[in-house]
XYZ file of C-alpha atoms in Angstrom:
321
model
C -18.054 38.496 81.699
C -20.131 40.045 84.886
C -19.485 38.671 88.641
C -22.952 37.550 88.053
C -21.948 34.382 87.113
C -24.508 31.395 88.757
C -21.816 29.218 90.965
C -21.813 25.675 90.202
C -19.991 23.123 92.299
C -18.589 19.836 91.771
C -19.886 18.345 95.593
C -23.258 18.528 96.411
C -24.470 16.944 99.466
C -24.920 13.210 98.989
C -28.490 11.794 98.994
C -29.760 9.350 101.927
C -26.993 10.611 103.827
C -26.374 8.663 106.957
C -23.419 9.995 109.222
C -23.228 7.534 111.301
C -23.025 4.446 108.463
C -20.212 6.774 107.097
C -18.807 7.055 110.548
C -18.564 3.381 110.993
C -17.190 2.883 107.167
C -14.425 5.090 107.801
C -13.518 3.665 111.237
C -13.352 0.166 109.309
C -11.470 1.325 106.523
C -8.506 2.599 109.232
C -8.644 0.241 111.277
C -6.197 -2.710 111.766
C -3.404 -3.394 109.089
C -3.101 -1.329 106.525
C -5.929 1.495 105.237
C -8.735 1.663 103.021
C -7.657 5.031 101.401
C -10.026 4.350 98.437
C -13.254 3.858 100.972
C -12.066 7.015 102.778
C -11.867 9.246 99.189
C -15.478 7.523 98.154
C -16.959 8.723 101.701
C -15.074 11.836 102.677
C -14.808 13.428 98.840
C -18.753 12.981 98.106
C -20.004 14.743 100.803
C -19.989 18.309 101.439
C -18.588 20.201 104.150
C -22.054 20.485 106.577
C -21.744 16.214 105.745
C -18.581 15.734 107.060
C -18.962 17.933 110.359
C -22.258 15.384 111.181
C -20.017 12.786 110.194
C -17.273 13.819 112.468
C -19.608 14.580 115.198
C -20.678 10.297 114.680
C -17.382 9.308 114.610
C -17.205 10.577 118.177
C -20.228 10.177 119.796
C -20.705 6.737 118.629
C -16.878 5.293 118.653
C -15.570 8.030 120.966
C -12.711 8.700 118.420
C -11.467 11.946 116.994
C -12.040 11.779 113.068
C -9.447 14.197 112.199
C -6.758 12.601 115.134
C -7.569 9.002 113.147
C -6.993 10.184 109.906
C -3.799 12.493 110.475
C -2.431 9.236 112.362
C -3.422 6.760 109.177
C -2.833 8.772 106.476
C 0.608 10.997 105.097
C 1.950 13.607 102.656
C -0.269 15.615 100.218
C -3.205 12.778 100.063
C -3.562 13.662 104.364
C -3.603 16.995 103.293
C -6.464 16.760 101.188
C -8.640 14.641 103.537
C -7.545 17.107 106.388
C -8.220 20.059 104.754
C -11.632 18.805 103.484
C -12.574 18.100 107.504
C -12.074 21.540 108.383
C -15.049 23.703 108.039
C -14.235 26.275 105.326
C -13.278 29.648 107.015
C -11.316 27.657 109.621
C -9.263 26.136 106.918
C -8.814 29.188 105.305
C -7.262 30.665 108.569
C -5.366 27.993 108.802
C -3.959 28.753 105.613
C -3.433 32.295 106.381
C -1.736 31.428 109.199
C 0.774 29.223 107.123
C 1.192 31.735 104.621
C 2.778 34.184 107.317
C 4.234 31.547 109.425
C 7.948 31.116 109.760
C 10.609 33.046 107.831
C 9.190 34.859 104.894
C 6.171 35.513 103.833
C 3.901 33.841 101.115
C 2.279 36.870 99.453
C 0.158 35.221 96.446
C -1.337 33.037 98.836
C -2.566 36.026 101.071
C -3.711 37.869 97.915
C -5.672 34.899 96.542
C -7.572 34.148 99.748
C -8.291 38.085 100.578
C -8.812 39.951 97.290
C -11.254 37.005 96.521
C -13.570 37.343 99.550
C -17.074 39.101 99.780
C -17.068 41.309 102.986
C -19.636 38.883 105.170
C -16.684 36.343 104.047
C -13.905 38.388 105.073
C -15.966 39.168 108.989
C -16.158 35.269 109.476
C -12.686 34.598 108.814
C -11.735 37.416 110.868
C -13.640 36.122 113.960
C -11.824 32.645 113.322
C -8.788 33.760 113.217
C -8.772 35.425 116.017
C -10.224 32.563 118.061
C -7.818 30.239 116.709
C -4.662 32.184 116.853
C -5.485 34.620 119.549
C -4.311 37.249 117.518
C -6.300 39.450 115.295
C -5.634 39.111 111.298
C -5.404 42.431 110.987
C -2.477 42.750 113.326
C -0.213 39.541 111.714
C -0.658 40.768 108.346
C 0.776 44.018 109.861
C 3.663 42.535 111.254
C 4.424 40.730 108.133
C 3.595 43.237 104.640
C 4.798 46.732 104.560
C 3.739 49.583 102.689
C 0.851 50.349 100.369
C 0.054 46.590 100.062
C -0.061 46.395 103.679
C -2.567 49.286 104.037
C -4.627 47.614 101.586
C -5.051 43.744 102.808
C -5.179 45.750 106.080
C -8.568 47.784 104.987
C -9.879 44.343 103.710
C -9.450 42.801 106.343
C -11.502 45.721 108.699
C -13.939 44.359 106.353
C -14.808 48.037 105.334
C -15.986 46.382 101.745
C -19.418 47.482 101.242
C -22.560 44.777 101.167
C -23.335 42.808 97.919
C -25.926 44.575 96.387
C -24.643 48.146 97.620
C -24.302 50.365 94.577
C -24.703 53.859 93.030
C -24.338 54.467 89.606
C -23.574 58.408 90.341
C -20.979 57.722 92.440
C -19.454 55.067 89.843
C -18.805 58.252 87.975
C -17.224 59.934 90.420
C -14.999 56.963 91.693
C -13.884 56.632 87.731
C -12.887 59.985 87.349
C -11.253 59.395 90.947
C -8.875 56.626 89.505
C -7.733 58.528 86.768
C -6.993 61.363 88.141
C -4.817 59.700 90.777
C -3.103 57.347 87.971
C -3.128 57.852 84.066
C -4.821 61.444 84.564
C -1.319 62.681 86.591
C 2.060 62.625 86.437
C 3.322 59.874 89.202
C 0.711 57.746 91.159
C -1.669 58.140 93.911
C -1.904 55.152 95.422
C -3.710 55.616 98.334
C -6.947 56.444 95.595
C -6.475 53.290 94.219
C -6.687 51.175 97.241
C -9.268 53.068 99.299
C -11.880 52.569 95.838
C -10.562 48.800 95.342
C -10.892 47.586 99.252
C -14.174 49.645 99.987
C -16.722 49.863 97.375
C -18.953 46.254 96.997
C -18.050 43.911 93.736
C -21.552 44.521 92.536
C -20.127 48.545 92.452
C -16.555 48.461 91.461
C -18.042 46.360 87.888
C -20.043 49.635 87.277
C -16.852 51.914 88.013
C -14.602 50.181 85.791
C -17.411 49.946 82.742
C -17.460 53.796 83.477
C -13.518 54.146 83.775
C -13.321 52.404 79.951
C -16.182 54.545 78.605
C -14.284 57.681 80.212
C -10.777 56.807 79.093
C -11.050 53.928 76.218
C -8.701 51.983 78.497
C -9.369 48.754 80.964
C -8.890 49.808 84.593
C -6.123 46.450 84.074
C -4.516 48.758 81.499
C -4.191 51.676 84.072
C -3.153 49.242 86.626
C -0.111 47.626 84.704
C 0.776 51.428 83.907
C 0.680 53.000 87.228
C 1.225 50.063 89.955
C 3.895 47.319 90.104
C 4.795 44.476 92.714
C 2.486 42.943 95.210
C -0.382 46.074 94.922
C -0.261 45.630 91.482
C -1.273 41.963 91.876
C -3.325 42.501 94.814
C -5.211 45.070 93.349
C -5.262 43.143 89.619
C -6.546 40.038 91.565
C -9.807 42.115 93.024
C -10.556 43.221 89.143
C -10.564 39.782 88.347
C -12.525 38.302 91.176
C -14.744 41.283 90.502
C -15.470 40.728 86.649
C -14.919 36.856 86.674
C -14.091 34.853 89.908
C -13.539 31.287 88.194
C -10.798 33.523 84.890
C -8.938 34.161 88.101
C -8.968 30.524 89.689
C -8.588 28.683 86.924
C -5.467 30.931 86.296
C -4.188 30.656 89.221
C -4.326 26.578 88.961
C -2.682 26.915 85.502
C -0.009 28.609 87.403
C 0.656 26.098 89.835
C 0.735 23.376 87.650
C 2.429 24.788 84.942
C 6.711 24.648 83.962
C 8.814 22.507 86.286
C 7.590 21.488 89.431
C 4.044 21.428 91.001
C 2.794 24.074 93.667
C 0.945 21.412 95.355
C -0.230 23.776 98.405
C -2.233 26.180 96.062
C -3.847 23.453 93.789
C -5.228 21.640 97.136
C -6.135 25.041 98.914
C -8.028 25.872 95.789
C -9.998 22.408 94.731
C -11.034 21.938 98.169
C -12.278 25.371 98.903
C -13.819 26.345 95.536
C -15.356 22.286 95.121
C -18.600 23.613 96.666
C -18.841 26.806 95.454
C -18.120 27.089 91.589
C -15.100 24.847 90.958
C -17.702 23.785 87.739
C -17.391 26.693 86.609
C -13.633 26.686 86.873
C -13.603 23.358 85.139
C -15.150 24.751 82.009
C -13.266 28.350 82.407
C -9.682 26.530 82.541
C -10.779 24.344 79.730
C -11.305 27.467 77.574
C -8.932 29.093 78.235
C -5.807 26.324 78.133
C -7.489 24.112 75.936
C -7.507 20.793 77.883
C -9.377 20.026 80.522
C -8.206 20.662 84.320
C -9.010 16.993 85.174
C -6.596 15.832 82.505
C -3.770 18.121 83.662
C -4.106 17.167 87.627
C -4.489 13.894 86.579
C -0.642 14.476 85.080
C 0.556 16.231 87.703
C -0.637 14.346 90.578
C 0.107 10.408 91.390
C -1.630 8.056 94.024
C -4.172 8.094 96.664
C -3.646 12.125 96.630
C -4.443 12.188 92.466
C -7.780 10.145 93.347
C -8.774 12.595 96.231
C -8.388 15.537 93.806
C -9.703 13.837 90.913
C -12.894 12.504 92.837
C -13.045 16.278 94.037
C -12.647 18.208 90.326
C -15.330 15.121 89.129
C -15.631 13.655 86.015
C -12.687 14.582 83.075
């Protein structure tokens, strides 16, 4: 499958949208005894992200209220999370998320690889500019502080947002960047890394598909093959998770939602982060990749994992089963 897959969503903005009717609704539904949570999903879940800004902006101007303050106060656990999450416009949440990730003690690597190895380049210069604003730090600089080695040199070039433009490519040097890989990996005794990360981090999606359709016609393996030969740890994955945002975005979503719902336990942080990010961009496409590839649908298998107010937000999110 080629990144040029057509994105489909699940939330498109609602019709005969009026913010300030939604505004009011959601005031209603929080205020006094006890809390509407049901109204709040209905509203707040089937609207997109531009929606719920206007709505915000209502909710103050009209009530003088802070949406976000009212719902954090009214609402708890993972179901708040949701809601919260969903109020945030996207590359602010995703900071925020960063941020989290490399918070604290320890660091949470899969989560920085997931949000940075899947992000176009005029992606990766918004969320840059946020996070600096919101942290007063550069990116670049935290994710220094908290990777090492070759996996810190490469979330470090993504992050300089040195990634060519969509659209940028060159069959010629496709070749050349082929030949490049090998020679630094299955072409050599040991590994040159530094060849690996400089072609993966730099060269636009729309180029690195060409160069690893000419690294299979050049060596009769997949550039995954080569990978899982030559790298190991968090570059491996890193660098495995570009590939497969590359060839197929929603293969490596859906996978990674498999993954946190999957064996004991739920990783309820991922499967939020990536339903309310991807729900306007192609989580339909997700829907009907994960249901290929595990053979039940992913509305089924939240609707297992998940109970109450916060199963109804995702549900309402992933639409219907």
């Amino acid at each position: 499958m080629s990144w040029y897959y057509t994105p489909h969503p699940t939330v498109y903005p609602a019709e005969e949208f009026d913010a300030s009717a939604d505004a009011n609704a959601l005031r209603k539904a929080m205020k006094g005894f006890g809390t509407d949570e049901q109204a709040i999903i209905d509203i707040l879940c089937a609207r997109t992200n531009q929606q719920r800004q206007e709505i915000s902006e209502a909710f103050t101007r009209e009530l003088g209220r802070d949406l976000i303050e009212d719902l954090k106060s009214e609402l708890g656990g993972k179901f708040e999370d949701v809601i919260v999450g969903l109020m945030m416009p996207p590359a602010k949440y995703l900071c925020k998320q960063l941020h989290k990730a490399m918070d604290g003690v320890g660091t949470n690597e899969k989560t920085l690889i997931e949000i940075l190895c899947s992000l176009t380049n005029e992606q990766m210069h918004d969320l840059v500019a946020n996070y600096e604003e919101m942290y007063d730090r550069p990116l670049a600089e935290h994710l220094c502080s908290e990777t090492s080695g070759s996996f810190r040199r490469l979330l470090t070039m993504i992050c300089i947002g040195g990634r060519d433009p969509q659209g940028t490519v060159d069959p010629d040097l496709a070749v050349e960047q082929a030949n490049q890989l090998y020679n630094a990996g299955e072409g050599k005794l040991g590994t040159d890394e530094e060849v690996f990360y400089k072609i993966l981090a730099h060269a636009s999606f729309d180029q690195l598909e060409i160069v690893f359709e000419e690294y299979k016609s050049l060596t009769g393996r997949t550039i995954e093959q080569a990978l899982k030969s030559e790298l190991s740890g968090e570059l491996y994955d890193a660098l495995s998770s570009i590939v497969e945002c590359v060839q197929m975005t929603p293969h490596f979503f859906a996978k990674r939602l498999h993954k946190a719902m999957d064996g004991v336990g739920t990783d309820d942080a991922s499967l939020i982060r990536i339903i309310v990010c991807r729900s306007e961009i192609d989580l339909q496409n997700i829907k009907d990749e994960f249901e290929q590839m595990y053979n039940k649908s992913l509305y089924s298998v939240v609707k297992g994992e998940t109970s109450g107010d916060y199963k109804r937000a995702l549900l309402a999110l992933i639409g219907d089963a």
